[in-house]
GROMACS .gro file of C-alpha atoms in nm:
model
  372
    1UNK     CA    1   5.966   6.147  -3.009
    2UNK     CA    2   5.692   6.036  -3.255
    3UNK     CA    3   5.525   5.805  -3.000
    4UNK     CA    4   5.192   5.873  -2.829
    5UNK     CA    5   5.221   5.908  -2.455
    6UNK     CA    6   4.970   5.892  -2.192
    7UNK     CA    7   5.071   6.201  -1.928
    8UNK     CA    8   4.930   6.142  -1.630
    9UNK     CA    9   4.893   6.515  -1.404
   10UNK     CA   10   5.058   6.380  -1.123
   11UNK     CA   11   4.888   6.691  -0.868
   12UNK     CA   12   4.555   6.508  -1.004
   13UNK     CA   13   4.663   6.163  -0.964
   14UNK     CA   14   4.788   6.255  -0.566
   15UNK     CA   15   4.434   6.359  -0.502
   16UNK     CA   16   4.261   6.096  -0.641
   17UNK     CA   17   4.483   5.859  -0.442
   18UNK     CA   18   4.408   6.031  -0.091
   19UNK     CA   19   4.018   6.109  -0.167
   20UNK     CA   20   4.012   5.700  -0.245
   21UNK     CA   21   4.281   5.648   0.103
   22UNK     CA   22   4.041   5.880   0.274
   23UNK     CA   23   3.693   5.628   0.156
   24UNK     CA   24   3.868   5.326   0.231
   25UNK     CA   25   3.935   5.446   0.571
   26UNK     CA   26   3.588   5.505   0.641
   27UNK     CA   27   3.470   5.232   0.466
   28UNK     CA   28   3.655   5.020   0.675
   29UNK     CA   29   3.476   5.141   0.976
   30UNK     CA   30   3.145   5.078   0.825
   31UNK     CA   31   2.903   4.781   0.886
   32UNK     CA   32   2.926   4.458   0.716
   33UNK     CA   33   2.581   4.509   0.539
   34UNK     CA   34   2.780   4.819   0.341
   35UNK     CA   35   3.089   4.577   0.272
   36UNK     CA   36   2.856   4.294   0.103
   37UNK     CA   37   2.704   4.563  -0.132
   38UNK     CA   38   3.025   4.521  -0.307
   39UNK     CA   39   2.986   4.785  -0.575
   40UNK     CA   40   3.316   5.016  -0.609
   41UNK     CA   41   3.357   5.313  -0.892
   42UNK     CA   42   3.675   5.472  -0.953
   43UNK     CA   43   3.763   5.821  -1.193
   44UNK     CA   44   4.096   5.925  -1.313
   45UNK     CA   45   4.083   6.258  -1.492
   46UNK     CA   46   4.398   6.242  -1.780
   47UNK     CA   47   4.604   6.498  -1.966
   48UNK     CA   48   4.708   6.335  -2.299
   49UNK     CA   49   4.952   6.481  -2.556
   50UNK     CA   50   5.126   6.332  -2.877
   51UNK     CA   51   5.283   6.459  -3.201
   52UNK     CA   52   4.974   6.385  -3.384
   53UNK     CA   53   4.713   6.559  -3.166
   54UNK     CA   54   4.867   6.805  -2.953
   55UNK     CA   55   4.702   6.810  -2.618
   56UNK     CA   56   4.354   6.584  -2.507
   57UNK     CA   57   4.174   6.543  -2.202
   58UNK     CA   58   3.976   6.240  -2.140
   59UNK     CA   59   3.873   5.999  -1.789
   60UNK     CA   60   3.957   5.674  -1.725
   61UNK     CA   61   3.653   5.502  -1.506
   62UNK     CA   62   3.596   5.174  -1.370
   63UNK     CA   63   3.305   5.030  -1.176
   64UNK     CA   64   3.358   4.703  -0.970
   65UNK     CA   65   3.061   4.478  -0.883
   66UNK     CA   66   2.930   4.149  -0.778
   67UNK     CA   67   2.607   3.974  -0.915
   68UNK     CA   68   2.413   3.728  -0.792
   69UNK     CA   69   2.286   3.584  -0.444
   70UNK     CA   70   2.622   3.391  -0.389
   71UNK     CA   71   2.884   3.651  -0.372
   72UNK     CA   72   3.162   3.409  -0.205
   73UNK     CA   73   3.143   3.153  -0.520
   74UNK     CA   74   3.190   3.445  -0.739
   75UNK     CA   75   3.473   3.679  -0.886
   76UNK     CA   76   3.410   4.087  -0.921
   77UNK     CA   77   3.273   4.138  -1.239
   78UNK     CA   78   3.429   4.464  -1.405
   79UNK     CA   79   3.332   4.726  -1.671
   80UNK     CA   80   3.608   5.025  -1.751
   81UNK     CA   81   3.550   5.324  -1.993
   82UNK     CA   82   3.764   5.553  -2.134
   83UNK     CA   83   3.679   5.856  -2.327
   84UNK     CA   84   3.943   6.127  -2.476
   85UNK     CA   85   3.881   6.445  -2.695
   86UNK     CA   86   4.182   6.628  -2.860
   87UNK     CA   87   4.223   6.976  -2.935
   88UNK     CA   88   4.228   6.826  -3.302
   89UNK     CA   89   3.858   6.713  -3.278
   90UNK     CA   90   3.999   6.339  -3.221
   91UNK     CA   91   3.790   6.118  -3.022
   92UNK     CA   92   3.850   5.788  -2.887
   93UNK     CA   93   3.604   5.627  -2.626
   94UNK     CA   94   3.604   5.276  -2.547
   95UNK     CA   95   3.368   5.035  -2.303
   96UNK     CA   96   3.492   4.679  -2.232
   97UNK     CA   97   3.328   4.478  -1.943
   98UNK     CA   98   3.378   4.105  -1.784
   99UNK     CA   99   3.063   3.922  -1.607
  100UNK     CA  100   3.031   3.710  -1.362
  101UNK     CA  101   2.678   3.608  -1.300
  102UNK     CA  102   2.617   3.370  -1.001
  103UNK     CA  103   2.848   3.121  -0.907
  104UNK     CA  104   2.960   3.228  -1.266
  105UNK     CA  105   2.796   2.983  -1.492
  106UNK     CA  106   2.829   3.213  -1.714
  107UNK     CA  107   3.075   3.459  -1.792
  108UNK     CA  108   3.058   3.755  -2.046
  109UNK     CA  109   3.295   4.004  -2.193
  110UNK     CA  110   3.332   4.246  -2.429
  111UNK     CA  111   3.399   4.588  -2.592
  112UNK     CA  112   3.247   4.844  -2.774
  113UNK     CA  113   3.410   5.152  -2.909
  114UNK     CA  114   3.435   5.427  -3.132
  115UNK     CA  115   3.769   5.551  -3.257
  116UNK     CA  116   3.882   5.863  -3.486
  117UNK     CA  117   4.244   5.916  -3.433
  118UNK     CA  118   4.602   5.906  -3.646
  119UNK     CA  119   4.806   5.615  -3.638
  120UNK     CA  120   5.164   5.554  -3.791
  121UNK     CA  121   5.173   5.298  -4.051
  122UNK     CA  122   5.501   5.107  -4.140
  123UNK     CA  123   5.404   4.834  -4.342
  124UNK     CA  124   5.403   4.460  -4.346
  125UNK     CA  125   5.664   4.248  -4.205
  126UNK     CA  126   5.887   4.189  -3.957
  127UNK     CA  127   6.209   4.373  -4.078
  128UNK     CA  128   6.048   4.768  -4.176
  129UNK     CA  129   6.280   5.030  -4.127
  130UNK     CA  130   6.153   5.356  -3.971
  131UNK     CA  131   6.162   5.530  -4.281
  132UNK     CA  132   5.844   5.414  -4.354
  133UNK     CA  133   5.671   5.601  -4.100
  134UNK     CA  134   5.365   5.761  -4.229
  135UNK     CA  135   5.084   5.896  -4.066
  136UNK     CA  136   4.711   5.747  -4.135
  137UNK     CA  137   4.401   5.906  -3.982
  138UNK     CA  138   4.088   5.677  -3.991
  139UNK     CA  139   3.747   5.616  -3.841
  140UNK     CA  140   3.686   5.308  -3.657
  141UNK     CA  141   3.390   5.143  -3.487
  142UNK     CA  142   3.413   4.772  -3.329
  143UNK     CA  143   3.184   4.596  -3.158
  144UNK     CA  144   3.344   4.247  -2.960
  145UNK     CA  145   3.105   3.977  -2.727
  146UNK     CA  146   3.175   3.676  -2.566
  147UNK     CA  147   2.965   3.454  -2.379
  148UNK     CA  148   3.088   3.120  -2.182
  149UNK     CA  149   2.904   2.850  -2.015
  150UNK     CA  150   3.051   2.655  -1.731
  151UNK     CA  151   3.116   2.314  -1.797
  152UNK     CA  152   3.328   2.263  -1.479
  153UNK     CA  153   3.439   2.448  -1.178
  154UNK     CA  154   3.724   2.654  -1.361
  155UNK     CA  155   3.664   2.555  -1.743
  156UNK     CA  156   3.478   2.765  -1.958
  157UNK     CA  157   3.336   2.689  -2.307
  158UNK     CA  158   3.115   2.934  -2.545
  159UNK     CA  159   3.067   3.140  -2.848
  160UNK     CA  160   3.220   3.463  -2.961
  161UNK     CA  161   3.111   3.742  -3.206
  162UNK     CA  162   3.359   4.021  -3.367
  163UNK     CA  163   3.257   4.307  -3.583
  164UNK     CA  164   3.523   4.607  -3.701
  165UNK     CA  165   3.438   4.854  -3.939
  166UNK     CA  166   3.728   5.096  -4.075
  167UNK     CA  167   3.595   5.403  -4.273
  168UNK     CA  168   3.732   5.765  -4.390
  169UNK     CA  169   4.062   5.594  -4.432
  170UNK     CA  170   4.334   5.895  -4.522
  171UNK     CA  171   4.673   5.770  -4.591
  172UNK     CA  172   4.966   5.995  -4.643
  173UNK     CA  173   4.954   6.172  -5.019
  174UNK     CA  174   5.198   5.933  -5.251
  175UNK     CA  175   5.319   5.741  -4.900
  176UNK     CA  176   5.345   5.378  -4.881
  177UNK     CA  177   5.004   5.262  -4.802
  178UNK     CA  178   4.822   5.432  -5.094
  179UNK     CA  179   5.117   5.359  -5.344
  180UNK     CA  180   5.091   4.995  -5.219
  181UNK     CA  181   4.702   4.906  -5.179
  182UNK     CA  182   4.748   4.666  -4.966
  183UNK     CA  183   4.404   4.491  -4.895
  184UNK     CA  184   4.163   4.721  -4.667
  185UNK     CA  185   4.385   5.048  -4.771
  186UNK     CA  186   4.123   5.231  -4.824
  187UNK     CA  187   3.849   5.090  -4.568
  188UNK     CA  188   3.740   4.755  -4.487
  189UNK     CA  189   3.430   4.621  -4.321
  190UNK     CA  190   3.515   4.225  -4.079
  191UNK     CA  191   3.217   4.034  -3.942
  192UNK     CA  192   3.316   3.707  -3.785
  193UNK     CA  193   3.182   3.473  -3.506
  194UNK     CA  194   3.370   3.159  -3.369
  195UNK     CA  195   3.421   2.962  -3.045
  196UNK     CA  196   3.652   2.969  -2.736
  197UNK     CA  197   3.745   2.734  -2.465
  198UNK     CA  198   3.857   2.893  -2.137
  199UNK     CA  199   4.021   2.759  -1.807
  200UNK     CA  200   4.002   3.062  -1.557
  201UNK     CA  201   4.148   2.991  -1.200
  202UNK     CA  202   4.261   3.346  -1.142
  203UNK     CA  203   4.190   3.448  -0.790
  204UNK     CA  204   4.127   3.819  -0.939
  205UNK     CA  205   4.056   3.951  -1.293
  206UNK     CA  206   4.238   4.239  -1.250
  207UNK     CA  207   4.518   4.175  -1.029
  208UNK     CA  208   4.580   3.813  -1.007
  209UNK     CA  209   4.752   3.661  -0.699
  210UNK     CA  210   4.741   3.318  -0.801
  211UNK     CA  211   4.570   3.081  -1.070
  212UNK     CA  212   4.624   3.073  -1.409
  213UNK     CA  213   4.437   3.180  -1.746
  214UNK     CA  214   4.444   2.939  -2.048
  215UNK     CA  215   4.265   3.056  -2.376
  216UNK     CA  216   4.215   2.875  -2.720
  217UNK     CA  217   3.966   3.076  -2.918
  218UNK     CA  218   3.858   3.171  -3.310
  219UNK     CA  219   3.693   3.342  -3.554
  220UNK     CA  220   3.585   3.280  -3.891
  221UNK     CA  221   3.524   3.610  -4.113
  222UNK     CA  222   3.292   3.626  -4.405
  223UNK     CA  223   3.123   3.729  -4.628
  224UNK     CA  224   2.793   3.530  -4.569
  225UNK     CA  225   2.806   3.718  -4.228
  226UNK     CA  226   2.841   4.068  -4.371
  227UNK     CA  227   3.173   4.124  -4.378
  228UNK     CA  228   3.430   4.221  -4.715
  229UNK     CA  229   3.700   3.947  -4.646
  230UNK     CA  230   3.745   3.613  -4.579
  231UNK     CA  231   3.970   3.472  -4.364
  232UNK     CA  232   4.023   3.289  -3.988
  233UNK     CA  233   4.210   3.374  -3.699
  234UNK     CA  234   4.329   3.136  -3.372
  235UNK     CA  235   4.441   3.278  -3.038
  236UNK     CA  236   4.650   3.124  -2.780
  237UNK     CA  237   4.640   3.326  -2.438
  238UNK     CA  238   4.854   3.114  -2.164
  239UNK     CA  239   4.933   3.267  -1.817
  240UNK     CA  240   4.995   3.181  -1.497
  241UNK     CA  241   5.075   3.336  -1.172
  242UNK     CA  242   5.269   3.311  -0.847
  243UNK     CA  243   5.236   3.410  -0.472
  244UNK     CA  244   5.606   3.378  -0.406
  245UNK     CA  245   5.555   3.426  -0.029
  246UNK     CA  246   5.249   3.337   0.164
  247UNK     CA  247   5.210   3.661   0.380
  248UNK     CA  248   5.399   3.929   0.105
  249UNK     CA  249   5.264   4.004  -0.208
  250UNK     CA  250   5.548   3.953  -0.438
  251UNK     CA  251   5.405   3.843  -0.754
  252UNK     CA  252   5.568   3.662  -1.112
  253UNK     CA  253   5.342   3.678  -1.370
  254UNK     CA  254   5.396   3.490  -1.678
  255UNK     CA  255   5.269   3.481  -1.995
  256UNK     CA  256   5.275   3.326  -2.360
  257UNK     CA  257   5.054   3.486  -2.680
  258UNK     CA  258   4.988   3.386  -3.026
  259UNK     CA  259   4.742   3.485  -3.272
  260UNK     CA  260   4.750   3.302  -3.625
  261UNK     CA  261   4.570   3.428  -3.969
  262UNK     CA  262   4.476   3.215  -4.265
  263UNK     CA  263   4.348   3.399  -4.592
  264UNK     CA  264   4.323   3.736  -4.677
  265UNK     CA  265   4.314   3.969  -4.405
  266UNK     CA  266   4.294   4.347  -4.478
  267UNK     CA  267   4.599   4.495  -4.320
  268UNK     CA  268   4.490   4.667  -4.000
  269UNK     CA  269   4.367   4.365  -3.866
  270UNK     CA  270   4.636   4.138  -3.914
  271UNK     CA  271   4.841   4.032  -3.595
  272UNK     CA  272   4.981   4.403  -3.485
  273UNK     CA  273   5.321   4.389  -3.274
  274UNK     CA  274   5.360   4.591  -2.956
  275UNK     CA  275   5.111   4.793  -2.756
  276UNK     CA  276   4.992   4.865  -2.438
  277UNK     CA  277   4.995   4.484  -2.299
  278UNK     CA  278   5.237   4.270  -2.423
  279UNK     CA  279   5.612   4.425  -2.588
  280UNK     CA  280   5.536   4.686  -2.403
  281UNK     CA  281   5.769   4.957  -2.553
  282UNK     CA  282   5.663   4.919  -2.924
  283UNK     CA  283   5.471   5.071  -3.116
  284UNK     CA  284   5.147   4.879  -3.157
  285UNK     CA  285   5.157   4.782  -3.544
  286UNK     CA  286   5.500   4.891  -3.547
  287UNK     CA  287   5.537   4.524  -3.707
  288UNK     CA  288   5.283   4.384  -3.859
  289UNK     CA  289   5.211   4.032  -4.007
  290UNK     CA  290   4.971   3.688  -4.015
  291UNK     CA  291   5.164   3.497  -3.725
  292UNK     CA  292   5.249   3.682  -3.428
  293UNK     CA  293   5.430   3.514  -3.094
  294UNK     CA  294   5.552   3.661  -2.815
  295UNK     CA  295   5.613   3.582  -2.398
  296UNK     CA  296   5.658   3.782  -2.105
  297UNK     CA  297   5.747   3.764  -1.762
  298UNK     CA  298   5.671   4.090  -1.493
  299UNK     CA  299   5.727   4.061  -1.189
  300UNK     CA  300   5.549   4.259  -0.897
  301UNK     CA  301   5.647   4.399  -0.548
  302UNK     CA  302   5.505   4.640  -0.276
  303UNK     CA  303   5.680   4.946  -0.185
  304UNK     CA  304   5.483   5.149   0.098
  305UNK     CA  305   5.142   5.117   0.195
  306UNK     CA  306   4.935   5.116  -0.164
  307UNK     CA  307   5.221   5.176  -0.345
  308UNK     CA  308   5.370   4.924  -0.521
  309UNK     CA  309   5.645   4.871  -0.848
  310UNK     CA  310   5.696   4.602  -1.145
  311UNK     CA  311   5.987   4.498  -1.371
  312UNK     CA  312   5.899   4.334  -1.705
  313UNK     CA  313   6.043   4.205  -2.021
  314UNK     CA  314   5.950   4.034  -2.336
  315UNK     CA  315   6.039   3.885  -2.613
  316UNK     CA  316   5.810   3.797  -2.975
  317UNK     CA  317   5.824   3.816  -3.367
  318UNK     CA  318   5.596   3.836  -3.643
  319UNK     CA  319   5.614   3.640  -3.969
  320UNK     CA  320   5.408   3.548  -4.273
  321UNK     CA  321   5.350   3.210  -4.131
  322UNK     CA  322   5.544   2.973  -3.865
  323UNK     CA  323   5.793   2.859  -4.047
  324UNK     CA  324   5.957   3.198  -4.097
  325UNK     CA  325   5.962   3.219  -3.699
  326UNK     CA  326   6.392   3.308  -3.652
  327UNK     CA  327   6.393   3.315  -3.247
  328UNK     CA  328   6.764   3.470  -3.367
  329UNK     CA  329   6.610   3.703  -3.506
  330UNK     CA  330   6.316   3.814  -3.212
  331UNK     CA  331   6.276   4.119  -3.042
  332UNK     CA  332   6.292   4.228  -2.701
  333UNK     CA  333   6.112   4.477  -2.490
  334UNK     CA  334   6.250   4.545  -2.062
  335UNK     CA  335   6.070   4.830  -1.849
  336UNK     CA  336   5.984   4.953  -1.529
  337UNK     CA  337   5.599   5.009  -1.366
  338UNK     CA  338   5.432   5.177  -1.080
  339UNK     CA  339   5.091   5.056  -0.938
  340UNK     CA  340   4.878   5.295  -0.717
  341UNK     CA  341   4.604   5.087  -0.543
  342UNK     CA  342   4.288   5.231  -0.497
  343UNK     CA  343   4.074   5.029  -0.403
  344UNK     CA  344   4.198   4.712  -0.188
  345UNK     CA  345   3.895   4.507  -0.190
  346UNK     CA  346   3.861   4.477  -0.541
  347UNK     CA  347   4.263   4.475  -0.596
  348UNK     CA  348   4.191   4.780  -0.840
  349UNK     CA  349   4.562   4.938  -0.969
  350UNK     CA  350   4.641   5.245  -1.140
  351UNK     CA  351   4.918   5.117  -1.366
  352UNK     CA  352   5.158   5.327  -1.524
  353UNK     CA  353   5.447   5.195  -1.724
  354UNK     CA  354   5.737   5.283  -1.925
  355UNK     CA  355   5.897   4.991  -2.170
  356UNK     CA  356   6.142   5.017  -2.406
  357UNK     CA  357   6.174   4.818  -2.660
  358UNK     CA  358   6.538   4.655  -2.864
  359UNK     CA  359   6.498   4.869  -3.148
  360UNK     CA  360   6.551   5.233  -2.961
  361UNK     CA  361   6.141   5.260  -2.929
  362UNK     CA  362   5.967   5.319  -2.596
  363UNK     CA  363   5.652   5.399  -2.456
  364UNK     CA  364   5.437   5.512  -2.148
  365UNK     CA  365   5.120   5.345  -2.039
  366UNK     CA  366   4.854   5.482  -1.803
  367UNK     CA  367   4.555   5.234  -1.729
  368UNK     CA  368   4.353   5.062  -1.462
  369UNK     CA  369   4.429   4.719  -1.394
  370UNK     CA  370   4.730   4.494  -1.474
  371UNK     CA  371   4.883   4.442  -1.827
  372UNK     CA  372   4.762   4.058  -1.803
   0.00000   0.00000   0.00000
């Protein structure tokens, strides 16, 4: 199956899960001056294999925290890294953080990464058989930053800065995306900056409870700000979440995305379909297009101790604009998940999925935290 797939060593995984059991037991019987520190790291060692690179080994890590005097009025903030090396020379690390300062008047997030890996390329649209498949190895540095200001208790209003450079693009010899030159074939430099407006009740960033997240955000990409194209994105991010009994944590997540283009956008950064968060199961950029919408609903149970299980499905589209939206037409994505919780404080998971998606695709997923 042409499909990367995260491989988790399960032998590892079991230790890491009892060496975390084992700290949380004695953390428990520690004094409360230790508990207030607040400041939890956790390391997953990972065996990775695909088609394209053979085998890889890389680390997940993530470091939980709280900043600021008063730790009560705010959330965890959270910064994850992930670095993998393939026996192919292939090397994909990534940073991202979210930050809380005090009381959270301000909250920042971001990523920064550096990426040199194959990808499949199908081409543009929403109907692309899997014919098209050809491989495309690139080089890939992006830089993302966001910085809100508090306006009230839960809403959140700031600025926003993007930057992606694609370089050493190598298509497939005669294959569809040298033949066609679609803009950015061979490379493409985006600079952009723009605004968002945030309401954040979540109870947790990374494993939600309760609360809901509602995002309307931008960017405008030009020229005057060092980039190659010029065009403008929106994003609409809408979830919410239940508690569906007060002493059991059964959870329902839901959630509705949409991320509209205007103007010329070289290829690889037009709205992508499928990944590792939402249509889980797809290929991400199996479709590819300007508009892209798509819900989902999980839902999430306990099964013993810090072991717990989720069911999800999907459903979304691209299209050249919204018009050309068919919901007859939409695809679906169903799967199953397993979340290992190591560290309860924090409500840190180790999630690993498998989705499948309407069109005979599927997919595993190994990462810390929740899809959304």
């Amino acid at each position: 199956m042409k499909f990367r797939i995260a491989l988790s060593v399960l032998l590892l995984v079991w230790i890491v899960f009892t060496k975390v059991n084992l700290s949380q037991a004695q953390t428990d019987t520690t004094t409360q001056q230790k508990k207030e520190k607040n400041v939890k790291m956790i390391t997953l060692p990972v065996l990775y294999y695909s088609p394209e690179t053979r085998f890889g080994l890389g680390a997940l890590a993530s470091l939980s925290f709280k900043m600021g005097k008063n730790k009560k009025a705010t959330r965890a903030s959270n910064l994850q890294t992930y670095f993998l090396y393939t026996a192919q020379g292939q090397i994909d690390g990534t940073a991202r953080y979210t930050l809380f300062t005090n009381e959270e008047k301000y909250v920042i997030n971001g990523r920064f990464s550096y990426l040199f890996f194959p990808e499949f390329y199908y081409g543009i649209g929403n109907r692309l058989p899997k014919e098209n498949e050809e491989l495309v190895s690139y080089r890939r540095v992006r830089v993302e930053n966001r910085v809100l200001r508090k306006i009230t208790q839960k809403l959140f209003v700031g600025l926003q800065y993007r930057y992606v450079e694609m370089f050493q693009v190598r298509p497939t010899e005669g294959g569809l995306l040298e033949t066609s030159q679609v803009p950015g074939y061979n490379g493409s430099k985006v600079s952009g900056l723009g605004a968002a407006v945030v309401y954040d009740s979540r109870d947790n960033i990374l494993a939600p409870y309760k609360g809901a997240y509602l995002e309307l955000s931008n960017y405008n990409y030009g020229s005057d700000l060092g980039g190659e194209f010029d065009y403008s994105t929106v994003t609409v991010d809408l979830r919410k979440y239940f508690k569906l009994f007060a002493h059991r944590k059964h959870i329902l997540a839901i959630q509705g995305y949409g991320n509209f283009i205007t103007g010329t956008a070289p290829y690889k950064e037009l709205s992508e379909f499928g990944g590792g968060t939402i249509m889980r199961g797809f290929y991400q950029g199996r479709y590819r297009q300007n508009d892209y919408m798509a819900a989902q609903v999980e839902y999430r149970l306990p099964i013993w101790r810090w072991i717990g299980m989720t069911a999800f499905t999907g459903v979304g589209d691209v299209a050249s604009e919204i018009s050309k939206f068919d919901i007859a037409n939409a695809k679906m994505s169903y799967g199953l998940g397993l979340r290992f919780e190591i560290d309860k404080q924090n409500r840190t998971n180790i999630r690993v999925d498998y989705g499948r998606g309407s069109d005979g695709s599927a997919g595993f997923y190994l990462e810390i935290g929740e899809a959304f």
